mmCIF file of C-alpha atoms and ligand atoms in Angstrom:
data_model
loop_
_atom_site.group_PDB
_atom_site.id
_atom_site.type_symbol
_atom_site.label_atom_id
_atom_site.label_comp_id
_atom_site.label_asym_id
_atom_site.label_seq_id
_atom_site.Cartn_x
_atom_site.Cartn_y
_atom_site.Cartn_z
ATOM 1 C CA MET A 1 -3.586 -10.879 -17.425
ATOM 2 C CA LYS A 2 -3.127 -7.325 -16.002
ATOM 3 C CA ILE A 3 -1.222 -7.781 -12.864
ATOM 4 C CA ALA A 4 -0.541 -4.791 -10.568
ATOM 5 C CA VAL A 5 1.597 -4.506 -7.387
ATOM 6 C CA PHE A 6 0.503 -2.086 -4.676
ATOM 7 C CA PRO A 7 3.715 -1.535 -2.725
ATOM 8 C CA GLY A 8 4.084 0.073 0.678
ATOM 9 C CA SER A 9 5.053 -0.359 4.290
ATOM 10 C CA PHE A 10 1.435 -0.823 5.480
ATOM 11 C CA ASP A 11 2.627 -0.135 9.008
ATOM 12 C CA PRO A 12 -0.317 -0.523 9.663
ATOM 13 C CA ILE A 13 -2.805 -0.763 6.816
ATOM 14 C CA THR A 14 -5.423 2.108 6.977
ATOM 15 C CA LEU A 15 -8.775 2.835 5.428
ATOM 16 C CA GLY A 16 -6.949 4.871 2.879
ATOM 17 C CA HIS A 17 -4.944 1.869 1.590
ATOM 18 C CA GLU A 18 -7.957 -0.414 1.645
ATOM 19 C CA SER A 19 -9.953 2.150 -0.381
ATOM 20 C CA ILE A 20 -7.166 2.387 -3.040
ATOM 21 C CA VAL A 21 -7.109 -1.375 -3.491
ATOM 22 C CA ARG A 22 -10.905 -1.665 -3.765
ATOM 23 C CA ARG A 23 -11.101 1.204 -6.153
ATOM 24 C CA ALA A 24 -8.222 -0.199 -8.372
ATOM 25 C CA LEU A 25 -9.921 -3.642 -8.681
ATOM 26 C CA PRO A 26 -11.968 -2.947 -11.855
ATOM 27 C CA LEU A 27 -8.685 -1.912 -13.615
ATOM 28 C CA PHE A 28 -6.702 -5.041 -13.049
ATOM 29 C CA ASP A 29 -7.157 -8.868 -13.078
ATOM 30 C CA ARG A 30 -4.930 -9.327 -10.066
ATOM 31 C CA ILE A 31 -3.507 -7.020 -7.413
ATOM 32 C CA ILE A 32 -0.657 -8.000 -5.151
ATOM 33 C CA VAL A 33 -0.455 -5.895 -2.017
ATOM 34 C CA ALA A 34 3.197 -6.108 -1.131
ATOM 35 C CA ILE A 35 5.161 -4.966 1.962
ATOM 36 C CA GLY A 36 8.592 -3.730 0.940
ATOM 37 C CA ILE A 37 11.057 -4.821 3.653
ATOM 38 C CA ASN A 38 13.511 -2.064 4.514
ATOM 39 C CA ALA A 39 16.752 -3.522 5.829
ATOM 40 C CA GLU A 40 17.461 -0.278 7.728
ATOM 41 C CA LYS A 41 14.091 0.353 9.235
ATOM 42 C CA SER A 42 12.270 -2.425 11.021
ATOM 43 C CA GLY A 43 9.105 -0.465 11.351
ATOM 44 C CA TYR A 44 6.636 -0.119 14.223
ATOM 45 C CA PHE A 45 4.474 -3.293 13.809
ATOM 46 C CA PRO A 46 6.124 -6.619 12.997
ATOM 47 C CA ILE A 47 5.979 -7.678 9.290
ATOM 48 C CA GLU A 48 4.063 -10.819 10.276
ATOM 49 C CA ARG A 49 1.225 -8.851 11.941
ATOM 50 C CA ARG A 50 1.085 -6.387 8.963
ATOM 51 C CA LEU A 51 0.755 -9.257 6.542
ATOM 52 C CA GLU A 52 -1.935 -10.847 8.736
ATOM 53 C CA TRP A 53 -3.917 -7.566 8.774
ATOM 54 C CA LEU A 54 -3.652 -7.203 4.971
ATOM 55 C CA ASN A 55 -4.808 -10.846 4.541
ATOM 56 C CA GLN A 56 -7.845 -10.251 6.791
ATOM 57 C CA THR A 57 -8.717 -6.909 5.097
ATOM 58 C CA PHE A 58 -8.831 -8.534 1.607
ATOM 59 C CA ILE A 59 -10.096 -11.970 2.485
ATOM 60 C CA ASP A 60 -13.282 -11.325 0.472
ATOM 61 C CA LEU A 61 -11.335 -10.560 -2.651
ATOM 62 C CA PRO A 62 -9.863 -13.536 -4.531
ATOM 63 C CA GLN A 63 -8.103 -11.286 -7.063
ATOM 64 C CA VAL A 64 -5.987 -9.792 -4.252
ATOM 65 C CA SER A 65 -2.999 -11.457 -2.727
ATOM 66 C CA VAL A 66 -0.517 -10.250 -0.106
ATOM 67 C CA GLU A 67 3.252 -10.687 -0.179
ATOM 68 C CA SER A 68 6.502 -9.186 1.185
ATOM 69 C CA TYR A 69 9.662 -8.511 -0.713
ATOM 70 C CA ASN A 70 13.242 -7.330 -0.330
ATOM 71 C CA GLY A 71 15.025 -5.062 -2.766
ATOM 72 C CA LEU A 72 13.666 -2.972 -5.613
ATOM 73 C CA THR A 73 9.909 -2.742 -6.281
ATOM 74 C CA VAL A 74 10.493 -3.058 -9.993
ATOM 75 C CA ASP A 75 12.520 -6.264 -9.397
ATOM 76 C CA PHE A 76 9.628 -7.643 -7.420
ATOM 77 C CA CYS A 77 7.129 -6.728 -10.127
ATOM 78 C CA GLU A 78 9.171 -8.536 -12.708
ATOM 79 C CA SER A 79 9.315 -11.622 -10.399
ATOM 80 C CA VAL A 80 5.512 -11.716 -10.286
ATOM 81 C CA ASN A 81 4.984 -10.665 -13.894
ATOM 82 C CA ALA A 82 3.277 -7.378 -12.931
ATOM 83 C CA ASP A 83 3.332 -4.548 -15.476
ATOM 84 C CA TYR A 84 1.713 -1.966 -13.244
ATOM 85 C CA ILE A 85 2.497 -0.296 -9.902
ATOM 86 C CA ILE A 86 -0.377 1.303 -8.001
ATOM 87 C CA ARG A 87 0.166 4.360 -5.677
ATOM 88 C CA GLY A 88 -2.221 6.545 -4.005
ATOM 89 C CA LEU A 89 -1.966 10.405 -4.028
ATOM 90 C CA ARG A 90 -3.065 12.322 -1.078
ATOM 91 C CA THR A 91 -1.443 15.802 -1.419
ATOM 92 C CA SER A 92 0.859 17.741 -3.675
ATOM 93 C CA ALA A 93 3.724 16.653 -1.494
ATOM 94 C CA ASP A 94 2.866 12.987 -2.264
ATOM 95 C CA PHE A 95 2.827 13.987 -5.989
ATOM 96 C CA GLU A 96 6.348 15.505 -5.892
ATOM 97 C CA PHE A 97 7.719 12.471 -4.103
ATOM 98 C CA GLU A 98 5.877 9.855 -6.225
ATOM 99 C CA ARG A 99 6.743 11.570 -9.426
ATOM 100 C CA GLY A 100 10.475 11.110 -8.646
ATOM 101 C CA VAL A 101 10.048 7.512 -7.729
ATOM 102 C CA ALA A 102 7.838 6.640 -10.672
ATOM 103 C CA GLN A 103 10.160 8.306 -13.079
ATOM 104 C CA VAL A 104 13.229 6.453 -11.760
ATOM 105 C CA ASN A 105 11.237 3.207 -11.902
ATOM 106 C CA LEU A 106 10.452 3.927 -15.530
ATOM 107 C CA LYS A 107 14.136 4.401 -16.284
ATOM 108 C CA LEU A 108 14.922 1.124 -14.526
ATOM 109 C CA VAL A 109 12.256 -0.970 -16.348
ATOM 110 C CA PRO A 110 10.329 1.145 -18.942
ATOM 111 C CA GLU A 111 7.688 -1.685 -19.374
ATOM 112 C CA ILE A 112 6.325 -1.159 -15.888
ATOM 113 C CA GLU A 113 3.831 1.779 -15.628
ATOM 114 C CA THR A 114 2.868 3.433 -12.326
ATOM 115 C CA VAL A 115 -0.808 4.189 -12.004
ATOM 116 C CA PHE A 116 -2.008 6.868 -9.492
ATOM 117 C CA LEU A 117 -5.319 7.009 -7.804
ATOM 118 C CA LEU A 118 -6.442 10.123 -5.951
ATOM 119 C CA THR A 119 -7.334 9.560 -2.381
ATOM 120 C CA LEU A 120 -10.980 10.005 -1.413
ATOM 121 C CA PRO A 121 -11.220 13.337 0.445
ATOM 122 C CA GLU A 122 -12.314 11.695 3.708
ATOM 123 C CA TYR A 123 -9.085 9.724 3.789
ATOM 124 C CA VAL A 124 -6.574 12.514 3.071
ATOM 125 C CA MET A 125 -5.586 12.833 6.759
ATOM 126 C CA VAL A 126 -5.538 9.093 7.374
ATOM 127 C CA THR A 127 -1.888 8.112 7.379
ATOM 128 C CA SER A 128 0.013 5.081 8.885
ATOM 129 C CA SER A 129 2.231 7.434 10.828
ATOM 130 C CA ILE A 130 -0.766 9.202 12.435
ATOM 131 C CA VAL A 131 -2.241 5.827 13.272
ATOM 132 C CA ARG A 132 1.037 4.717 14.904
ATOM 133 C CA GLU A 133 1.267 7.961 16.881
ATOM 134 C CA VAL A 134 -2.277 7.521 18.204
ATOM 135 C CA HIS A 135 -1.555 3.809 19.010
ATOM 136 C CA ARG A 136 1.727 4.653 20.707
ATOM 137 C CA HIS A 137 -0.054 6.986 23.157
ATOM 138 C CA GLY A 138 -2.795 4.604 23.859
ATOM 139 C CA GLY A 139 -5.528 6.260 21.691
ATOM 140 C CA ASN A 140 -8.201 4.328 19.812
ATOM 141 C CA VAL A 141 -7.293 3.799 16.173
ATOM 142 C CA GLU A 142 -10.442 1.861 15.147
ATOM 143 C CA GLN A 143 -11.858 4.662 12.983
ATOM 144 C CA PHE A 144 -8.774 4.819 10.869
ATOM 145 C CA ILE A 145 -8.206 1.110 10.082
ATOM 146 C CA PRO A 146 -10.246 -1.520 8.143
ATOM 147 C CA GLU A 147 -13.227 -2.788 10.130
ATOM 148 C CA GLN A 148 -12.033 -6.418 9.487
ATOM 149 C CA ILE A 149 -8.993 -6.002 11.750
ATOM 150 C CA THR A 150 -8.108 -5.247 15.350
ATOM 151 C CA ILE A 151 -4.837 -3.733 16.323
HETATM 152 P P1 ADP B 201 5.337 4.062 2.001
HETATM 153 O O1 ADP B 201 5.893 2.930 2.620
HETATM 154 O O2 ADP B 201 5.742 4.333 0.618
HETATM 155 O O3 ADP B 201 5.256 5.295 2.892
HETATM 156 P P2 ADP B 201 2.589 3.542 2.707
HETATM 157 O O4 ADP B 201 2.506 2.147 3.256
HETATM 158 O O5 ADP B 201 2.444 4.659 3.674
HETATM 159 O O6 ADP B 201 3.861 3.713 1.698
HETATM 160 O O7 ADP B 201 1.576 3.779 1.567
HETATM 161 C C1 ADP B 201 1.461 3.003 0.418
HETATM 162 C C2 ADP B 201 0.704 3.700 -0.639
HETATM 163 O O8 ADP B 201 -0.633 4.013 -0.173
HETATM 164 C C3 ADP B 201 1.246 4.971 -1.175
HETATM 165 O O9 ADP B 201 1.017 5.146 -2.556
HETATM 166 C C4 ADP B 201 0.504 6.045 -0.438
HETATM 167 O O10 ADP B 201 0.441 7.202 -1.241
HETATM 168 C C5 ADP B 201 -0.849 5.328 -0.377
HETATM 169 N N1 ADP B 201 -1.660 5.866 0.826
HETATM 170 C C6 ADP B 201 -1.234 6.049 2.055
HETATM 171 N N2 ADP B 201 -2.174 6.529 2.800
HETATM 172 C C7 ADP B 201 -3.277 6.726 1.969
HETATM 173 C C8 ADP B 201 -4.579 7.307 2.114
HETATM 174 N N3 ADP B 201 -4.945 7.773 3.329
HETATM 175 N N4 ADP B 201 -5.345 7.318 1.023
HETATM 176 C C9 ADP B 201 -4.894 6.872 -0.126
HETATM 177 N N5 ADP B 201 -3.687 6.360 -0.370
HETATM 178 C C10 ADP B 201 -2.871 6.271 0.668
#
């Protein structure tokens, strides 16, 4: 079984995240979309709502499950027997950041590989932080989030 974890804050899930999961499906038997809980940052939307939105988004995909975790992503991967981490790459800034994280993760657990998927061009500007900003000021975020959910 090829099991992959797609870790992130998903605060909230966007069309960019959804697209990465759907495009990664043919590569893996199972994908666990996992919210990493950061003790220092509670985030904008409550974890429970973020989990609910993830579940609603992937309700049609039996190979996808949704979880949250505390601590290191590689420890979570080991606990669910995942050998792969999925990350999306939007820009060269993402690449520089992700390279560091992935290389540290490889040092921690050499058996876990990070697999990168390039963002579709139409989603490069769709970030959770922009969605939060639009939402904070009362703007309509519908066009940036999966159609299965309402925020
Ligand atoms: P983090 O908590 O690490 O900031 P996010 O929840 O923002 O993570 O994103 C999780 C993953 O989704 C990251 O790999 C990020 O690069 C990717 N991602 C975020 N936005 C998009 C997008 N618009 N298109 C493709 N991938 C994206």
